[in-house]
PDB file of C-alpha atoms in Angstrom:
ATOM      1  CA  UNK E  84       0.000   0.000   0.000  1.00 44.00           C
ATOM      2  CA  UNK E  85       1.285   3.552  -0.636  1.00 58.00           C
ATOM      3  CA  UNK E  86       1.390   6.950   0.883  1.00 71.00           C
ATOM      4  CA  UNK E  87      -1.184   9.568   0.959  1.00 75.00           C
ATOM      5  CA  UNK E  88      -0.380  13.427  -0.971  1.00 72.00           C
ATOM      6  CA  UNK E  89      -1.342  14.729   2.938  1.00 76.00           C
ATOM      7  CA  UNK E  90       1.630  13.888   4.851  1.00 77.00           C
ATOM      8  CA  UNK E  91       4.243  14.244   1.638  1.00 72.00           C
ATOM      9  CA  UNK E  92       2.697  17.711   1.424  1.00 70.00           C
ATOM     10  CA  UNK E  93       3.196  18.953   4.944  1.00 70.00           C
ATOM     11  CA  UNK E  94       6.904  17.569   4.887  1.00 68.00           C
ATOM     12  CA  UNK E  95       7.075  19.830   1.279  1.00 64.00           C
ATOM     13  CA  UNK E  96       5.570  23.170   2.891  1.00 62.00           C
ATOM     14  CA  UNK E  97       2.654  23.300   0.544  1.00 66.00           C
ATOM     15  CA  UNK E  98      -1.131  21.993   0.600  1.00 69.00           C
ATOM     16  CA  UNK E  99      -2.424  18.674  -1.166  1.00 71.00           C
ATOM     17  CA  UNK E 100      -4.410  20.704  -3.422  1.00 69.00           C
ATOM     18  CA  UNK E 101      -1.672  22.519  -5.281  1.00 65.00           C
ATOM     19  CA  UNK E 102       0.576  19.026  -4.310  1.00 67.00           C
ATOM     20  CA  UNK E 103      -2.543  17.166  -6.817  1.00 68.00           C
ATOM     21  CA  UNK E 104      -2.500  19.931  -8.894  1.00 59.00           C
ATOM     22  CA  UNK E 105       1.498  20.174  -9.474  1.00 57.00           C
ATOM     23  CA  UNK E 106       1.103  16.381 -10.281  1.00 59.00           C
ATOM     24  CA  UNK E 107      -1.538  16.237 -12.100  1.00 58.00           C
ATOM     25  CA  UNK E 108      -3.439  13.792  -9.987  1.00 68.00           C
ATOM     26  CA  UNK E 109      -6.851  12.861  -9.161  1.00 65.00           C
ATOM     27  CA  UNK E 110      -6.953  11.388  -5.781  1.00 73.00           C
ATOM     28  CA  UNK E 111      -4.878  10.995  -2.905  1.00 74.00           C
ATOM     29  CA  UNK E 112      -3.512   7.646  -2.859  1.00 74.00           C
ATOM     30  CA  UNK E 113      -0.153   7.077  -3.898  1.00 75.00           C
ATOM     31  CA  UNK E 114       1.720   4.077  -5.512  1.00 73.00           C
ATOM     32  CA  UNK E 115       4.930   2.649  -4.129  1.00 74.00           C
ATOM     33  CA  UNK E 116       7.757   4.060  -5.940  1.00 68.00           C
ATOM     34  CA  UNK E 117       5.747   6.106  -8.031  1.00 70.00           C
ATOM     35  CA  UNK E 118       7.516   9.578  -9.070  1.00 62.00           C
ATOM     36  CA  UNK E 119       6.281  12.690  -7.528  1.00 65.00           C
ATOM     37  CA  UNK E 120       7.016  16.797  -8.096  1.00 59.00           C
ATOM     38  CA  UNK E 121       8.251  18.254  -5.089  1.00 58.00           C
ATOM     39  CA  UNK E 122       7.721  21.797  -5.029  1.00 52.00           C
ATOM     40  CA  UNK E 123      10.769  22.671  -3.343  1.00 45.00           C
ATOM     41  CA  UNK E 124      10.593  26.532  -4.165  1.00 43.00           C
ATOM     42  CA  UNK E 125       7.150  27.072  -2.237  1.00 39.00           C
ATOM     43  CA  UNK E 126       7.238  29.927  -0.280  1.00 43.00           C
ATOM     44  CA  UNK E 127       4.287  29.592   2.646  1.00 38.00           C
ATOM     45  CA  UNK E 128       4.435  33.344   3.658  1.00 42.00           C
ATOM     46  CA  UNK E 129       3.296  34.830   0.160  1.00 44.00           C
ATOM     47  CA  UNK E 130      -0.344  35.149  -0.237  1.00 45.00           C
ATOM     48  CA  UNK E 131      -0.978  34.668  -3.859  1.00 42.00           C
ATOM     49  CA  UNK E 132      -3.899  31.933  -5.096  1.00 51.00           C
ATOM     50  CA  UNK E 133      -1.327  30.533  -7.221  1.00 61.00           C
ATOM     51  CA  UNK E 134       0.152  26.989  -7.625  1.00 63.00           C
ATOM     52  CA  UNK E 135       3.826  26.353  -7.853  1.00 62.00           C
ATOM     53  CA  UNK E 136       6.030  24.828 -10.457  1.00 65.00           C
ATOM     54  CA  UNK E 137       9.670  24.936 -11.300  1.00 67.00           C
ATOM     55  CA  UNK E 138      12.485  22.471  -9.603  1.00 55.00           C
ATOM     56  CA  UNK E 139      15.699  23.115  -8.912  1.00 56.00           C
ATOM     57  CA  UNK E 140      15.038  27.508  -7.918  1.00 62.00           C
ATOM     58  CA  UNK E 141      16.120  26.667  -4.292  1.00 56.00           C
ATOM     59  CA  UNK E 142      14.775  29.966  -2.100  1.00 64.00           C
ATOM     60  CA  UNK E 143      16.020  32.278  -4.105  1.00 78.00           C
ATOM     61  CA  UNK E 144      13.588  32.449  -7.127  1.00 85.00           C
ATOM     62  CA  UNK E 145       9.798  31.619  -6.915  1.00 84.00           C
ATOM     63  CA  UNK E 146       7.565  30.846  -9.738  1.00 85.00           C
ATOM     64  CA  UNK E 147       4.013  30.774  -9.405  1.00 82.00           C
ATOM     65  CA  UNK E 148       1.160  30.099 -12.024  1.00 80.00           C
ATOM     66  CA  UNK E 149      -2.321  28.344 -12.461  1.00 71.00           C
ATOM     67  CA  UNK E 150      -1.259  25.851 -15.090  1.00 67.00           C
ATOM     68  CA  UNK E 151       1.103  22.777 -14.085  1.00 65.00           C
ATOM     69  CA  UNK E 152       3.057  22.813 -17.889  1.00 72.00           C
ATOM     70  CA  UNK E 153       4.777  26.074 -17.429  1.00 80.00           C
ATOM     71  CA  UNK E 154       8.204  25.212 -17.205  1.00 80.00           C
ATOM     72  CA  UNK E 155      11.794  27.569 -16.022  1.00 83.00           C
ATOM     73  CA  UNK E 156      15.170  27.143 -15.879  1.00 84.00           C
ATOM     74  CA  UNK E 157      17.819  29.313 -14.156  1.00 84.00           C
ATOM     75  CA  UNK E 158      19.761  31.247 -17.410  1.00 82.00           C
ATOM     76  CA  UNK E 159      23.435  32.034 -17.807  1.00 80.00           C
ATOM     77  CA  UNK E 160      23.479  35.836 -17.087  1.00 77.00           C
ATOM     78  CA  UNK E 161      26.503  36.046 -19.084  1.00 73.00           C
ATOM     79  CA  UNK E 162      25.050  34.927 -22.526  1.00 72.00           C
ATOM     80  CA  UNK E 163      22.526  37.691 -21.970  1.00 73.00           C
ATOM     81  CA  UNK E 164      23.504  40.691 -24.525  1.00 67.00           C
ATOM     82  CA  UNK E 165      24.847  44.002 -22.279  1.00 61.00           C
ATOM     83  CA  UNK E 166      21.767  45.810 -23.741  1.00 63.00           C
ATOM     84  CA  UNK E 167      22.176  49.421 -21.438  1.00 60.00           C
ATOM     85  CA  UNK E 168      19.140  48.499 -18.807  1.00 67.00           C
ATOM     86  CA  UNK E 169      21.068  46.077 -17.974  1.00 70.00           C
ATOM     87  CA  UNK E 170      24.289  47.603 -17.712  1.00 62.00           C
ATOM     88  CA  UNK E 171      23.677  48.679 -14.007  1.00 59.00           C
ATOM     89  CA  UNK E 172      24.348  44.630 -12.554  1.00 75.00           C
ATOM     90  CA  UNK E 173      22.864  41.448 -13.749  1.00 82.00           C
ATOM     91  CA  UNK E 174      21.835  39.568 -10.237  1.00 84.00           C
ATOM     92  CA  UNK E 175      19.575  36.524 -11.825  1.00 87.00           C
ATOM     93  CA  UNK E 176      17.676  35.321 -14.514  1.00 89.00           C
ATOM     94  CA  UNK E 177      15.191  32.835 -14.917  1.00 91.00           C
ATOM     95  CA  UNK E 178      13.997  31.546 -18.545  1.00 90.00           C
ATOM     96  CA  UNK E 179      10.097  30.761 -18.489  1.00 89.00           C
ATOM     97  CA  UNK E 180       8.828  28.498 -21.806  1.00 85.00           C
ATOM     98  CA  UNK E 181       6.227  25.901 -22.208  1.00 80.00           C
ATOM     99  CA  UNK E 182       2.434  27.034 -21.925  1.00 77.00           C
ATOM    100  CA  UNK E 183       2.214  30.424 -20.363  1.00 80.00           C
ATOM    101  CA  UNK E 184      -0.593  32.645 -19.847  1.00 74.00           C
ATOM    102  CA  UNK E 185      -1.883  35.933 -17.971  1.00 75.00           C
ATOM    103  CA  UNK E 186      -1.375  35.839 -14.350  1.00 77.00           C
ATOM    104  CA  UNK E 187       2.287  33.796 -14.008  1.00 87.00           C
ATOM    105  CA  UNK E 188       3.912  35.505 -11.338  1.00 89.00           C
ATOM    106  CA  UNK E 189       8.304  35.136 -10.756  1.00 90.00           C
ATOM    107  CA  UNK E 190       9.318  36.724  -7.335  1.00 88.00           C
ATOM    108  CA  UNK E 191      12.920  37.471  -6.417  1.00 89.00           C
ATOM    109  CA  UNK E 192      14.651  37.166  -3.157  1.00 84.00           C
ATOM    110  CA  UNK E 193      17.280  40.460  -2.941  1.00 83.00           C
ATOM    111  CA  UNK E 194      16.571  43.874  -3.934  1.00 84.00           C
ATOM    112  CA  UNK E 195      16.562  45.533  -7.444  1.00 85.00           C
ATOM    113  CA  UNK E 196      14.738  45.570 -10.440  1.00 88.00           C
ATOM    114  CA  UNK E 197      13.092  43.152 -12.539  1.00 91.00           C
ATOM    115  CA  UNK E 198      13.469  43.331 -16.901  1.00 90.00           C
ATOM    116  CA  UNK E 199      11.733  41.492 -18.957  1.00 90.00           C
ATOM    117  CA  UNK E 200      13.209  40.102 -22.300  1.00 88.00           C
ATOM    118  CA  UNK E 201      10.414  38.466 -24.576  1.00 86.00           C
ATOM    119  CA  UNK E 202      11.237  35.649 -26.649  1.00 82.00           C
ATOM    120  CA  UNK E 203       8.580  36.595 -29.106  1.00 81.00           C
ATOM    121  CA  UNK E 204       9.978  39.413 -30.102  1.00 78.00           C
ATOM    122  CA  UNK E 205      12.137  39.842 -33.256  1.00 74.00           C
ATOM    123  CA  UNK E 206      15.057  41.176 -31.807  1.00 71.00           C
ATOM    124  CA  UNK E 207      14.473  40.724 -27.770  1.00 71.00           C
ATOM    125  CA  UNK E 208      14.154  43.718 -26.448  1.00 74.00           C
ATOM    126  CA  UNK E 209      14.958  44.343 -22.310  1.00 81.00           C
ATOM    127  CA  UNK E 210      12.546  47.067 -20.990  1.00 84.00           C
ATOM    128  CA  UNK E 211      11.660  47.418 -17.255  1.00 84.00           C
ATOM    129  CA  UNK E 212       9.138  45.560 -15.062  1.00 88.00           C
ATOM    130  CA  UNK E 213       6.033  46.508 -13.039  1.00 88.00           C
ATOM    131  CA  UNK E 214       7.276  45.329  -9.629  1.00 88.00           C
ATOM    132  CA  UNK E 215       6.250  44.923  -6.440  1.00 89.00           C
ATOM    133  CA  UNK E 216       7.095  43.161  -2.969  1.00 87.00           C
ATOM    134  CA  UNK E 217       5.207  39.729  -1.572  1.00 80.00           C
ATOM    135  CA  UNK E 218       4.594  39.228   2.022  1.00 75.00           C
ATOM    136  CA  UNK E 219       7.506  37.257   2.043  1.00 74.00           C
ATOM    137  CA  UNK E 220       9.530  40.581   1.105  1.00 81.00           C
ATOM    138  CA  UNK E 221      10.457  39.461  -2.428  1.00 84.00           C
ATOM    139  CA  UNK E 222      10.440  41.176  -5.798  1.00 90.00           C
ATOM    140  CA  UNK E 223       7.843  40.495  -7.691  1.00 90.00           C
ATOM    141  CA  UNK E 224       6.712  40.750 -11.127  1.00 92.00           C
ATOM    142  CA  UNK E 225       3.826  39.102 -13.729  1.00 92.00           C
ATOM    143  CA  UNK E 226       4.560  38.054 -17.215  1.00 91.00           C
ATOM    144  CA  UNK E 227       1.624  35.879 -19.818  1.00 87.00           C
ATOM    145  CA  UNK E 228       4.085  34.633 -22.690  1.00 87.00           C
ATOM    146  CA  UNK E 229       7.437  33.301 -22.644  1.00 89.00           C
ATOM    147  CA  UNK E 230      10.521  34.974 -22.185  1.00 90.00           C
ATOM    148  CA  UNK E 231      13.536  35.717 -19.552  1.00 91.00           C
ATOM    149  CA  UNK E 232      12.814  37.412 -15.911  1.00 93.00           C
ATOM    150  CA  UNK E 233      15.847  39.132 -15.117  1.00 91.00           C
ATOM    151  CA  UNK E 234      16.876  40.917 -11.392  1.00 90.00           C
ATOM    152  CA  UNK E 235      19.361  43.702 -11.200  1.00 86.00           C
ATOM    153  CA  UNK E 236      20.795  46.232  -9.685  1.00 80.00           C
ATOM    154  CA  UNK E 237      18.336  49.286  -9.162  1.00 76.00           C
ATOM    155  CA  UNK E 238      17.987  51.291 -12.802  1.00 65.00           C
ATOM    156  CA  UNK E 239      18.404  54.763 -12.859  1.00 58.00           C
ATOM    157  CA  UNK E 240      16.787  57.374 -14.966  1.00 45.00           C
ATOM    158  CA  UNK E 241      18.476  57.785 -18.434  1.00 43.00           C
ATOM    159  CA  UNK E 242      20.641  61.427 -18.417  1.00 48.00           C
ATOM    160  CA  UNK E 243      19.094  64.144 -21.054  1.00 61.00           C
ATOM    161  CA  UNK E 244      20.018  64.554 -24.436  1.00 73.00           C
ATOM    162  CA  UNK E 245      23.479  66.353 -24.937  1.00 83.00           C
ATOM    163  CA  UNK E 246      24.681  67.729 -28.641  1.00 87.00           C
ATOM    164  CA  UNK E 247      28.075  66.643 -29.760  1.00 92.00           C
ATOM    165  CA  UNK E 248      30.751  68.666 -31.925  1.00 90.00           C
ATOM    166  CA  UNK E 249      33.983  66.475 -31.493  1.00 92.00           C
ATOM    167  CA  UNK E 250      33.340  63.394 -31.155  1.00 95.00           C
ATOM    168  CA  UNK E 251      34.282  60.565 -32.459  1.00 95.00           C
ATOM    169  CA  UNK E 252      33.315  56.807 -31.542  1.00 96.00           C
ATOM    170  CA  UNK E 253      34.781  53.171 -32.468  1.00 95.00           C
ATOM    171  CA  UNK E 254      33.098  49.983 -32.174  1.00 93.00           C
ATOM    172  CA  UNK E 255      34.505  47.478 -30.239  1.00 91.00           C
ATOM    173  CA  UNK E 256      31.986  44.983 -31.351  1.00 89.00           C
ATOM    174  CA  UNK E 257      28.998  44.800 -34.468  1.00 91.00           C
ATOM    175  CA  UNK E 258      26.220  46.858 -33.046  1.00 92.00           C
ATOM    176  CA  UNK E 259      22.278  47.271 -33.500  1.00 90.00           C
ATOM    177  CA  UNK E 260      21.504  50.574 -35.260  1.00 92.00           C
ATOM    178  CA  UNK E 261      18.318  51.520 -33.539  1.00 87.00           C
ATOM    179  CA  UNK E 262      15.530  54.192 -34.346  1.00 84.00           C
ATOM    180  CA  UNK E 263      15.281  55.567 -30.698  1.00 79.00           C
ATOM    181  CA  UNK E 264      17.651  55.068 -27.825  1.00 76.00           C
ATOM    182  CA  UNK E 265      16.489  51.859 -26.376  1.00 68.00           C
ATOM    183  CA  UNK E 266      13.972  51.341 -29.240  1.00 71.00           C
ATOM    184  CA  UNK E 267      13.149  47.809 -30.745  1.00 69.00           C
ATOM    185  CA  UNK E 268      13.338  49.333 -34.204  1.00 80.00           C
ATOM    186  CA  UNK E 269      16.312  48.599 -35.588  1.00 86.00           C
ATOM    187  CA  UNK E 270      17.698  50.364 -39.026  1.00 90.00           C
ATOM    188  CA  UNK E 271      20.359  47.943 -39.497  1.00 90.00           C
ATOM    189  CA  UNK E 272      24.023  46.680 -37.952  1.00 93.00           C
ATOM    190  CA  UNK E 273      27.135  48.743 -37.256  1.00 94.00           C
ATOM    191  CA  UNK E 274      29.973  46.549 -38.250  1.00 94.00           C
ATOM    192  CA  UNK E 275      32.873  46.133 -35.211  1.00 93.00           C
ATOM    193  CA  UNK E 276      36.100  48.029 -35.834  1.00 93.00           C
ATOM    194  CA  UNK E 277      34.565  50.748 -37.227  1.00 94.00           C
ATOM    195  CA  UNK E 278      34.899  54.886 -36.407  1.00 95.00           C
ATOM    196  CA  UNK E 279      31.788  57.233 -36.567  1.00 95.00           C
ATOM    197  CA  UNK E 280      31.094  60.820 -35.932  1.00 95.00           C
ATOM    198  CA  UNK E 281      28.365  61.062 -32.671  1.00 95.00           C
ATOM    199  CA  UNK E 282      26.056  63.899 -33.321  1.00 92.00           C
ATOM    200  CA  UNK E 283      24.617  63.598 -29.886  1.00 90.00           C
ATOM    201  CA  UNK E 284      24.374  61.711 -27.190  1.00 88.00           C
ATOM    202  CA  UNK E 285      22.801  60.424 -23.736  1.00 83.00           C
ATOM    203  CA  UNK E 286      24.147  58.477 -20.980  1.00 77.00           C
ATOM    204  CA  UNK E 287      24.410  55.253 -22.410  1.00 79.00           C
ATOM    205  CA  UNK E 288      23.638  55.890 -26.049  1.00 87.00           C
ATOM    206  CA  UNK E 289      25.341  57.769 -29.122  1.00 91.00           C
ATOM    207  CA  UNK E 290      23.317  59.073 -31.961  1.00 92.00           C
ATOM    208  CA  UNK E 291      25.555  58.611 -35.198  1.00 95.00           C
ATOM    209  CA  UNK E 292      24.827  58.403 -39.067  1.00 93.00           C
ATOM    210  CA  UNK E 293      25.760  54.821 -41.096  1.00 93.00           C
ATOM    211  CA  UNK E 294      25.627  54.315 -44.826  1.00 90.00           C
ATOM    212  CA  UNK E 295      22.246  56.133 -45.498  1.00 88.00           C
ATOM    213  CA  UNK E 296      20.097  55.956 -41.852  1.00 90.00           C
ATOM    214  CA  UNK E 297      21.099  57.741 -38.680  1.00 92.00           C
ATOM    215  CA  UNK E 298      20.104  56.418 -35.293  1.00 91.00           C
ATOM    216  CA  UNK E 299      21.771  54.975 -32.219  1.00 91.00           C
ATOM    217  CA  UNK E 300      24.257  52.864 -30.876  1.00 91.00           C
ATOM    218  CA  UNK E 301      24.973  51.621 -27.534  1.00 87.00           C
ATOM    219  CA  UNK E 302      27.533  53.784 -25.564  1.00 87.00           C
ATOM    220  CA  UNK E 303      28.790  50.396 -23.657  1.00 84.00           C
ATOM    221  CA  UNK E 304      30.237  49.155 -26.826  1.00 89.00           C
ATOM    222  CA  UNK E 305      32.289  51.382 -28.155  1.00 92.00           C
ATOM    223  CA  UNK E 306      35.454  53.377 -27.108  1.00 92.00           C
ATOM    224  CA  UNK E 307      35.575  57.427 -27.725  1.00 93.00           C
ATOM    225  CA  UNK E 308      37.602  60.042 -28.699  1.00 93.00           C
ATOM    226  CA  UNK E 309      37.673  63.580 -28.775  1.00 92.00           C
ATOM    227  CA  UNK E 310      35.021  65.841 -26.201  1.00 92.00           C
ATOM    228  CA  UNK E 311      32.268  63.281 -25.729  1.00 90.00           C
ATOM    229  CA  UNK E 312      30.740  63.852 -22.239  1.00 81.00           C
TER     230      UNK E 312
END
């Protein structure tokens, strides 16, 4: 005879509902040597009506969402592109794929801010979360498609728009030529090794002109010369 989801669920800190509803099971009797999810990232103190899913995120990172198919993994924070919202401090990333709707919440242990990079989009595109703090005193944010939750270092308000005379910049790798600093437009690449004229500038972006478009490039990839601050 075999266990019962009540007592494997109080050892895991969670309920036998969202234990049957992680596993996708009917009743409450168990099989011998049957194979079970553990939610091992529940967190009892925060308050939302959500189940949990996700192994393997420790206490650190908390996933929480109404459908047992969403799936995350933790991602490499250094294969992540140094886009400038991110150029503050990379603390943690988590990739979220499988079936994902409105309402999937990832929370954070640590302080910061949370950016979202959706992997629908055609390039990805980092902008800035909606955040806020659980009981538990972690950050918070909701996505409903798939994409990378990523936690860093508090983002500060982007400097305002300065002219530039002499300036000259060189890029120390092939670039995205975008429409708007920070836009998802993008006019076309910047090859690496290759010295432009900035017309103007902000704190992490230079506008320059490239073949026949002008736009900007990101002011963490390049190295200057001349008066460029």
């Amino acid at each position: 005879m075999g266990d019962t989801i009540f007592p494997i669920a109080q050892r895991s800190g969670t309920t036998d509902e969202r234990f049957r509803r992680l596993n996708l099971l009917r009743g409450d009797r168990l099989s011998i040597g049957q194979e079970l999810i553990v939610p091992d990232c529940y967190d009892p103190s925060a308050d939302a009506p959500l189940g949990f899913v996700c192994q393997g995120l420790y206490d650190d990172i908390v996933l929480r969402s109404t459908s047992a198919v969403v799936g995350c993994r933790r991602f490499d924070i250094g294969s992540i592109d140094k886009h400038p919202i991110l150029a503050s401090g990379m603390i943690a990333a988590l990739d979220v794929f499988g079936f994902v709707e409105k309402g999937v919440e990832i929370c954070f242990r640590g302080n910061g801010d949370l950016v979202w990079l959706d992997a629908l989009a055609d390039p990805p595109q980092p902008v800035q979360m909606n955040s806020f703090r659980n009981a538990a005193g972690m950050i918070c944010g909701e996505i409903d498609r798939i994409g990378t939750v990523i936690l860093v270092t508090s983002i500060e308000e982007m400097d305002t728009y300065a002219e530039l005379t002499s300036c000259q910049v060189a890029t120390t790798r092939t670039l995205r030529l975008r429409h708007e600093p920070g836009s998802s437009l993008v006019l076309g690449l910047v090859p690496y090794g290759l010295t432009l004229n900035a017309n103007a500038r902000t704190e992490n972006w230079f506008n320059v002109s490239f073949v026949d478009s002008e736009g900007w490039i990101s002011a963490v990839f390049v190295q200057t010369d001349g008066v460029c601050n």
